[in-house]
Tab-separated table of C-alpha atoms and ligand atoms in Angstrom:
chain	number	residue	atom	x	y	z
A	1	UNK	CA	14.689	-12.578	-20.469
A	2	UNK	CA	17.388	-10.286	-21.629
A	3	UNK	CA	17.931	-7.059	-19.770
A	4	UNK	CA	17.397	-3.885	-21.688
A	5	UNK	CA	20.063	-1.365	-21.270
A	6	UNK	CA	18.583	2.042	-20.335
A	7	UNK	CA	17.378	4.497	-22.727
A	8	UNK	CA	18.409	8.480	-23.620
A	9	UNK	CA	15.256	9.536	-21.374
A	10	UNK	CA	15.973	7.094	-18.425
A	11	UNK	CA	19.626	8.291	-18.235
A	12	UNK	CA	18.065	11.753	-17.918
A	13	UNK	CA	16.035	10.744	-15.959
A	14	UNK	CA	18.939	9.111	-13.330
A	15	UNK	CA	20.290	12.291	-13.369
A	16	UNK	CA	17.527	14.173	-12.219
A	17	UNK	CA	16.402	11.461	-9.550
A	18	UNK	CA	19.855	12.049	-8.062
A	19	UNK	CA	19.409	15.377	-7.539
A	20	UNK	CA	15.914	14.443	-6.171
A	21	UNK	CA	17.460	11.909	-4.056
A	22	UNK	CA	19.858	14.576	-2.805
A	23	UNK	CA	17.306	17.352	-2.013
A	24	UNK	CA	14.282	15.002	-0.812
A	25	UNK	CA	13.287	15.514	2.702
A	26	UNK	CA	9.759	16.878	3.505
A	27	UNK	CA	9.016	17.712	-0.933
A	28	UNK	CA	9.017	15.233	-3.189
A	29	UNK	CA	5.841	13.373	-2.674
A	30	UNK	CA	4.005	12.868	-6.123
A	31	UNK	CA	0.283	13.341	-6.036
A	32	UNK	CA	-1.101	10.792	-8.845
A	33	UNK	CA	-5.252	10.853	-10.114
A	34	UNK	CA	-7.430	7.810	-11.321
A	35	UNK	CA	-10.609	7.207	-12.127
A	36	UNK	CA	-12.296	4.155	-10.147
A	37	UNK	CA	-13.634	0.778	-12.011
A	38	UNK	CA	-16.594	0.967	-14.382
A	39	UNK	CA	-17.941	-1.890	-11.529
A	40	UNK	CA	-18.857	1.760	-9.850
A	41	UNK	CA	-20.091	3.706	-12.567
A	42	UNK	CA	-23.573	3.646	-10.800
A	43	UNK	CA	-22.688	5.052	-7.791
A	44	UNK	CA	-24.859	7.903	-6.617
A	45	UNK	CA	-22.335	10.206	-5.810
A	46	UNK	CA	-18.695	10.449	-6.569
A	47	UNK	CA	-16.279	9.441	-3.823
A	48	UNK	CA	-12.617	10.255	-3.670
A	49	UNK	CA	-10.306	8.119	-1.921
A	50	UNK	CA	-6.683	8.692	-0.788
A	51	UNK	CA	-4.746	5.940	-0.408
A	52	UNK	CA	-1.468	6.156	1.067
A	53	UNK	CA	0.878	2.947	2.454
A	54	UNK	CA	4.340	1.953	3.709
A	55	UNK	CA	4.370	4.786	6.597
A	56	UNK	CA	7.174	3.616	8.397
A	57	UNK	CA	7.312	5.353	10.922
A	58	UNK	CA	10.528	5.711	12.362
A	59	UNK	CA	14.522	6.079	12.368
A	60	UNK	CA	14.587	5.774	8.510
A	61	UNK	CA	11.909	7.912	7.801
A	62	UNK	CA	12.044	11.965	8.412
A	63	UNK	CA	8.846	12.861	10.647
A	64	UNK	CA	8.337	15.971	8.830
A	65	UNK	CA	7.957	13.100	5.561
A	66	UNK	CA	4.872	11.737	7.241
A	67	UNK	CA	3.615	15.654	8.150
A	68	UNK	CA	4.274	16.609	4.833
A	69	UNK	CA	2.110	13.614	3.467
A	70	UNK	CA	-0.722	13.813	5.943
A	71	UNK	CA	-0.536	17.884	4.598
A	72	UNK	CA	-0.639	17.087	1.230
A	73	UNK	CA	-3.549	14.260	2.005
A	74	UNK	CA	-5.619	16.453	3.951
A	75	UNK	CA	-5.342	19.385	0.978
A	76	UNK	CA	-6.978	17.221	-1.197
A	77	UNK	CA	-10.083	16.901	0.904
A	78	UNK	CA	-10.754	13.207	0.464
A	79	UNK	CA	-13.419	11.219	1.570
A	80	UNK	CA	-11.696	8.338	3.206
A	81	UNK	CA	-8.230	7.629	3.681
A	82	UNK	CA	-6.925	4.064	3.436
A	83	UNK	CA	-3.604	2.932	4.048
A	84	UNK	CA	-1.873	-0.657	2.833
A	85	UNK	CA	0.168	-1.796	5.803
A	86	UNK	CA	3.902	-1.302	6.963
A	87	UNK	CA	2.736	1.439	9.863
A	88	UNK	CA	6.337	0.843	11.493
A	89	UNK	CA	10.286	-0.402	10.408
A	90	UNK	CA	11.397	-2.898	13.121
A	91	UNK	CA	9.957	-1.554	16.566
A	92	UNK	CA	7.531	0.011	18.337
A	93	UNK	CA	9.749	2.323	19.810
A	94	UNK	CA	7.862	5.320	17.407
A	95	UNK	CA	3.993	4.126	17.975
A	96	UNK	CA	3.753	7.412	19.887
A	97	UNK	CA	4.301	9.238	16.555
A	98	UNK	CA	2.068	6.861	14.734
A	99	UNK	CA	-0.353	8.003	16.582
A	100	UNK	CA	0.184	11.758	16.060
A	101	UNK	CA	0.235	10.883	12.037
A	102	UNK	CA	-2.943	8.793	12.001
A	103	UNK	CA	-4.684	11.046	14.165
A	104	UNK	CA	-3.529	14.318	11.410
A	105	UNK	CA	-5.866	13.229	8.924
A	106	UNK	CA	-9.100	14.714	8.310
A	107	UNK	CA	-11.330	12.476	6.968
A	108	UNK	CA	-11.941	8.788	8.744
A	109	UNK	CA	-9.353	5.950	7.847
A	110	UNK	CA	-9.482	2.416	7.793
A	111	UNK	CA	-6.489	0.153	7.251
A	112	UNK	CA	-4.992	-2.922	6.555
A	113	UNK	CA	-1.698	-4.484	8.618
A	114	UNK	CA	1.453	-5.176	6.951
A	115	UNK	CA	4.732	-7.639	7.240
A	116	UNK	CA	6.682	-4.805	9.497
A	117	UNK	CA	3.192	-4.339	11.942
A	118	UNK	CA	3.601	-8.292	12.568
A	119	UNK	CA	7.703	-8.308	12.742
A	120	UNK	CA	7.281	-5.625	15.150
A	121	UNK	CA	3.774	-6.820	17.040
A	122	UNK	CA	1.011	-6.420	15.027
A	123	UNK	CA	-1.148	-6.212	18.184
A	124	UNK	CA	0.962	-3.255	19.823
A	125	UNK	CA	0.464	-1.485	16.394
A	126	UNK	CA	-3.291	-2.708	16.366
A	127	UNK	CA	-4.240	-0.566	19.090
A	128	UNK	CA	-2.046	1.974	18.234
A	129	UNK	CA	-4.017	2.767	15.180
A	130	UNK	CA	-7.398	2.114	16.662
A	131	UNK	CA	-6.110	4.789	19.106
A	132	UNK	CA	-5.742	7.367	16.791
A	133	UNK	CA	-9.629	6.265	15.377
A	134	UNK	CA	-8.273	4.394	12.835
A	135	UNK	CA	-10.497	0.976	11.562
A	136	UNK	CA	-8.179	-1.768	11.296
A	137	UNK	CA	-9.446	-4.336	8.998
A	138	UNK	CA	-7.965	-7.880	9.606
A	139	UNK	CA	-9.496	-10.824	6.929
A	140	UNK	CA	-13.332	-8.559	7.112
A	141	UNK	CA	-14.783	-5.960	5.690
A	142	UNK	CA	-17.221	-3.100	6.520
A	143	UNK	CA	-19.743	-1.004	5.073
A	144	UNK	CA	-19.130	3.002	5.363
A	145	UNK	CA	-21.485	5.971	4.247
A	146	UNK	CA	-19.430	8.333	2.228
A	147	UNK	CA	-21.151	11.373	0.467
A	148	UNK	CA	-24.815	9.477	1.021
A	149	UNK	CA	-22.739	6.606	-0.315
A	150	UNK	CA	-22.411	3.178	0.692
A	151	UNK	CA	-19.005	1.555	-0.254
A	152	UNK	CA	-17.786	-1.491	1.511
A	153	UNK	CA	-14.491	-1.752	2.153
A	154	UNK	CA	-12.848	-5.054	2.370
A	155	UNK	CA	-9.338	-5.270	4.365
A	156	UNK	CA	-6.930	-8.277	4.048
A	157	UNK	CA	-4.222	-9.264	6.765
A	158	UNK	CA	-0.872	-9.564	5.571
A	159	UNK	CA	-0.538	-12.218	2.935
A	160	UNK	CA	3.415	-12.073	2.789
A	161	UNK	CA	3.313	-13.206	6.586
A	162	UNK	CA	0.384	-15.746	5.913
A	163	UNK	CA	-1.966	-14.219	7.518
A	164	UNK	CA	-4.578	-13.463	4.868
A	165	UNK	CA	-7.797	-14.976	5.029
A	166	UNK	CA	-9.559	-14.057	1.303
A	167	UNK	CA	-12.752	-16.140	2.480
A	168	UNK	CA	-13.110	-14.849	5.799
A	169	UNK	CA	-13.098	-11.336	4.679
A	170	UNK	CA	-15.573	-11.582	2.057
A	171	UNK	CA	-18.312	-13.587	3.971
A	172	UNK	CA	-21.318	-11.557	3.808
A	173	UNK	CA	-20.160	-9.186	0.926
A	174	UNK	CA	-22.971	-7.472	-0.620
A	175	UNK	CA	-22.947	-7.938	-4.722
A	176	UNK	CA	-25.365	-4.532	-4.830
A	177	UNK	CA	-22.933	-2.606	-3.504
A	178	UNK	CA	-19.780	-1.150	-4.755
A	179	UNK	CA	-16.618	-2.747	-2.635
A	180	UNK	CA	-13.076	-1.335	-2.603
A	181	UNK	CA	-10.116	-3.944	-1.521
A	182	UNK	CA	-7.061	-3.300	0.450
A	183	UNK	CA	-4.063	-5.793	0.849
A	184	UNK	CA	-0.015	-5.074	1.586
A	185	UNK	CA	0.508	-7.452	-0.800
A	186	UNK	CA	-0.684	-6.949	-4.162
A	187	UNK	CA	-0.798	-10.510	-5.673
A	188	UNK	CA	-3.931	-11.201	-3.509
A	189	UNK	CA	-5.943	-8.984	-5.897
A	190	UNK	CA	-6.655	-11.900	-8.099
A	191	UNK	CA	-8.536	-13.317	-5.955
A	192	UNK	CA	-10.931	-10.452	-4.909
A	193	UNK	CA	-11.462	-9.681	-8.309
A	194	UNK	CA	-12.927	-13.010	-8.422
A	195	UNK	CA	-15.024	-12.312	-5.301
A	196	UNK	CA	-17.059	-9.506	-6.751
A	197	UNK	CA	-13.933	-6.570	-5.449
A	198	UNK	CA	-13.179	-4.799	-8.729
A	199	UNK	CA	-10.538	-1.907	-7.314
A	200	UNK	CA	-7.571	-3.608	-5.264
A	201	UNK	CA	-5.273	-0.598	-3.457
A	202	UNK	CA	-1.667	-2.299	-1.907
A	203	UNK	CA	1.575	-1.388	-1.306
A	204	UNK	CA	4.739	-3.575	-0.146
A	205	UNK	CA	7.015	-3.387	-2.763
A	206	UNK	CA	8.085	0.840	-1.995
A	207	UNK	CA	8.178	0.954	-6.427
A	208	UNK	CA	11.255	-0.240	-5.887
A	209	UNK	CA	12.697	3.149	-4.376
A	210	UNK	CA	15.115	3.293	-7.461
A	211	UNK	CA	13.281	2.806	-10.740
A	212	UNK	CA	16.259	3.759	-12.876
A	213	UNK	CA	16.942	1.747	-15.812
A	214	UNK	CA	13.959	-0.671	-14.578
A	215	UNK	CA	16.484	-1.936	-11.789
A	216	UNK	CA	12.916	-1.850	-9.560
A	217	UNK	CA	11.629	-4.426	-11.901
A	218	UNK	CA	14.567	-6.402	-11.870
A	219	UNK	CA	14.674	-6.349	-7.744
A	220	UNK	CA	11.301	-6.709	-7.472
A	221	UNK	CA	9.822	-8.384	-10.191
A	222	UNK	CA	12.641	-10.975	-11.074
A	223	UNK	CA	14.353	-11.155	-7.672
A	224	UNK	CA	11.005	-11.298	-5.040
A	225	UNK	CA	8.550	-12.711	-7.365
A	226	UNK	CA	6.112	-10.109	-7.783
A	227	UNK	CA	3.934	-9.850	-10.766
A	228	UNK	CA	2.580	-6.054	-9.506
A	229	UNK	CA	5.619	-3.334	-9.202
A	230	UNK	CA	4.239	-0.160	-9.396
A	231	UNK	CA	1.061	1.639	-10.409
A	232	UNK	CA	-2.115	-0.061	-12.216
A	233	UNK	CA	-2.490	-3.410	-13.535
A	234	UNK	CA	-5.700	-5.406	-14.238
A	235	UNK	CA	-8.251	-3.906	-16.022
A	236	UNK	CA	-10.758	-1.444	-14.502
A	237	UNK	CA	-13.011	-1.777	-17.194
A	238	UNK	CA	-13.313	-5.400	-17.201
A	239	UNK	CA	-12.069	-8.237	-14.130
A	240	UNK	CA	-11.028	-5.857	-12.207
A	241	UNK	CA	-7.734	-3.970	-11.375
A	242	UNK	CA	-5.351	-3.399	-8.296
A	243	UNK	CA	-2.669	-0.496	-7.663
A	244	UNK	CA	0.461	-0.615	-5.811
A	245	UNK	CA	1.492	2.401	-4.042
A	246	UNK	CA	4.958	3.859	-4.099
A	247	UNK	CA	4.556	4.336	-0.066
A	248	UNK	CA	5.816	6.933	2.291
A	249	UNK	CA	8.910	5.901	4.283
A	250	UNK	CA	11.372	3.884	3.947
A	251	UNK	CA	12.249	0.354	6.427
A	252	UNK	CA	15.956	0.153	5.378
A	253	UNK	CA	17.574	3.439	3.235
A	254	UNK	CA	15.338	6.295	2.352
A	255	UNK	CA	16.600	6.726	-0.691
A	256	UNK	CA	14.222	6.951	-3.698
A	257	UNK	CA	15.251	7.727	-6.870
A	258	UNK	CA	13.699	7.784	-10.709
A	259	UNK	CA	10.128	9.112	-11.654
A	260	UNK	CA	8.089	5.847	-10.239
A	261	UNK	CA	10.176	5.598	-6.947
A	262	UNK	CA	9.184	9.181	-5.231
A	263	UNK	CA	7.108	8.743	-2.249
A	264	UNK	CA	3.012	9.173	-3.282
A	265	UNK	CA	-0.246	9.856	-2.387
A	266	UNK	CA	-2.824	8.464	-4.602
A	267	UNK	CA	-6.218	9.445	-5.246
A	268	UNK	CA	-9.411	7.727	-6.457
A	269	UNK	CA	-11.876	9.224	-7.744
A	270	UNK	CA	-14.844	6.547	-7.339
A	271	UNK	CA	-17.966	6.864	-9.597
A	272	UNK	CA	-15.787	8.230	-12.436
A	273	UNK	CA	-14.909	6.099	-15.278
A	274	UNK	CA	-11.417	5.692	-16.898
A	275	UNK	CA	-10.723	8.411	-19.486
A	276	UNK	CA	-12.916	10.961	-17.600
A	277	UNK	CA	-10.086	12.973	-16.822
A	278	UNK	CA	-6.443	12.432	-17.580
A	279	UNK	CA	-4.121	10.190	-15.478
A	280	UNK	CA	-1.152	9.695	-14.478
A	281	UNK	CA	-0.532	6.154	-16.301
A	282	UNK	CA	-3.229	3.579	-17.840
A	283	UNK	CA	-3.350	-0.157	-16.737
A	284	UNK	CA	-0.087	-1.714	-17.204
A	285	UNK	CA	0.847	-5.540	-18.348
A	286	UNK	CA	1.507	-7.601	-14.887
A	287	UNK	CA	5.425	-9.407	-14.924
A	288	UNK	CA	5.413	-12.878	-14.983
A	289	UNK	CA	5.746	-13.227	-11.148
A	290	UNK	CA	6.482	-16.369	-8.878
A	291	UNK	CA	4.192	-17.568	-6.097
A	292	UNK	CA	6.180	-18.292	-2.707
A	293	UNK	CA	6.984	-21.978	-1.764
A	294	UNK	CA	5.704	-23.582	0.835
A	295	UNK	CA	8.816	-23.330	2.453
A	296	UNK	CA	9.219	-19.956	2.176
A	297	UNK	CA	5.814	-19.608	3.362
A	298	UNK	CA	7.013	-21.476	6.434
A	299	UNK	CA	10.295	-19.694	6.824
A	300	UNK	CA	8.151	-15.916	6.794
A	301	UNK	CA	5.564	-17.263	9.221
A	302	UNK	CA	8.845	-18.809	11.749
A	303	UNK	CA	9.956	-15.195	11.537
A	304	UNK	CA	7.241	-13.559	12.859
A	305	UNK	CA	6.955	-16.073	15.910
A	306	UNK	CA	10.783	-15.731	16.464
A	307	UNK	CA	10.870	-12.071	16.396
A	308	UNK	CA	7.806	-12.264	19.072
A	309	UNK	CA	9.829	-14.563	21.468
A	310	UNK	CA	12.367	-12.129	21.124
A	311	UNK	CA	10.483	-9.277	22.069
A	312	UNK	CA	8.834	-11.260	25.410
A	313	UNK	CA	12.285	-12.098	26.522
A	314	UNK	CA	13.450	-8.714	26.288
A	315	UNK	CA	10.273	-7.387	28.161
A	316	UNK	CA	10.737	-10.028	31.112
A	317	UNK	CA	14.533	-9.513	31.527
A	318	UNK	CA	13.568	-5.519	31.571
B	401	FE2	FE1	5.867	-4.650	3.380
């Protein structure tokens, strides 16, 4: 497909992300609003759900970034909290502050792991979380009472890593009541939509940190395959939808520039249908995407055993 070249707006809108880019430290995280699936229409009371993902906590990633966001979060006086993966960059030399951020929130979280958690050792980051009170949801869901409300949750492992087990985490799921999905990786919402999960929330893909003259869909779409950039796709008033989050920190460079890159908190607002109140953008048309080979399957889940060997060598010759 040929590339479009940007428009008036979007070169306006490069402008201004620069000077975004420039001035971001602890501002600059968007707050974005949307109604839940029609799937929960019925619910006896309204929940609201923040969903935050791609902490990374660390080097990249200014701490006062993850106080402002657990602020902003708490502010908002959600329900639940639920974040997509990517708690850490490379180590787990900042669990310690992981802690302190998971810990900051005010309402009960429950998570799901990401590609960094099992680069850096998802167990170490596990208990980390579960620390700080946090439910860690690995291929299994659970039922929580929100507001006299029972919503199940249901949490994926990583999928990018292969360790996502669709089947095992929807054994048991009850098809009276209203289930919520989490999953890094966004792609696996298919699937749960298919399993009776009509509202997906994942993360992974950061928006693409610089959505200027759609060079996020380019990177992301065209380059790693993925059919979900940012935002909504699906259809929350039919099969069922999924939303990637823009995410927090950063792994590599924090830089984030362009409307759809800034750093967000989203919120749900469960039991209300779409159109009761305006948002911040409707369902979007997925990109074409490409699945991963089986080799590149392979290569991703060598990685993570590699970068574990590392890490136990290091420990015995310290
Ligand atoms: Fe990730």
């Amino acid at each position: 497909m040929k590339e479009v070249p940007p428009t008036v707006e979007e070169a306006a809108e490069f402008a201004a992300g620069l000077d975004r880019g420039r001035r971001d430290t602890a501002g600059g995280i968007r707050l974005r609003r949307f109604a839940g699936p029609v799937q929960h229409a019925e619910m006896l009371e309204h929940v609201r759900i923040a969903h935050l993902t791609d902490l990374h906590v660390g080097r990249v990633t200014p701490f006062k970034v993850q106080r402002a966001a657990v602020e902003l979060t708490n502010r908002e006086s959600p329900d639940l909290v639920v974040i997509t993966g990517d708690f850490v960059c490379h180590s787990q030399l900042y669990l310690d502050q992981l802690e302190e951020v998971i810990s900051g929130f005010g309402a009960p979280v429950i998570c799901v792991m990401g590609n960094h958690d099992h680069w850096s050792g998802a167990e170490e980051v596990r208990r980390a979380l579960r620390r700080s009170g946090a439910e860690v949801l690995d291929n299994r869901h659970t039922v929580i009472t929100l507001r006299h409300q029972r919503l199940q949750v249901v949490g994926l492992d990583d999928a990018y890593t292969a360790h996502a087990d669709r089947r095992a985490a929807v054994k048991g799921l009850r098809p009276d009541l209203p289930a919520l999905g989490l999953s890094h990786i966004a792609e696996e919402a298919d699937g749960l939509w298919r399993e009776g999960v009509p509202l997906v929330l994942s993360g992974h893909t950061h928006a693409g940190q610089v959505t200027l003259a759609r060079l996020h869909e380019l990177a992301v779409g065209r380059f790693a395959g993925h059919k979900y950039i940012h935002g909504l796709y699906g259809q929350r008033r039919d099969t069922g939808a999924v939303y990637v989050g823009a995410g927090i920190g950063a792994a590599v460079v924090p830089l984030r520039l362009g409307e759809r890159g800034q750093r967000e908190v989203a919120l749900f607002e469960l039991g209300h249908v779409p159109g009761a109140f305006e948002e911040h953008h409707e369902e979007q048309p997925a990109r074409v995407g490409r699945k991963p080979s089986e080799k590149q399957k392979y290569k991703r889940h060598v990685a993570v055993v590699k970068k574990s060997v590392k890490r136990e060598r290091r420990r015995v010759k310290t």
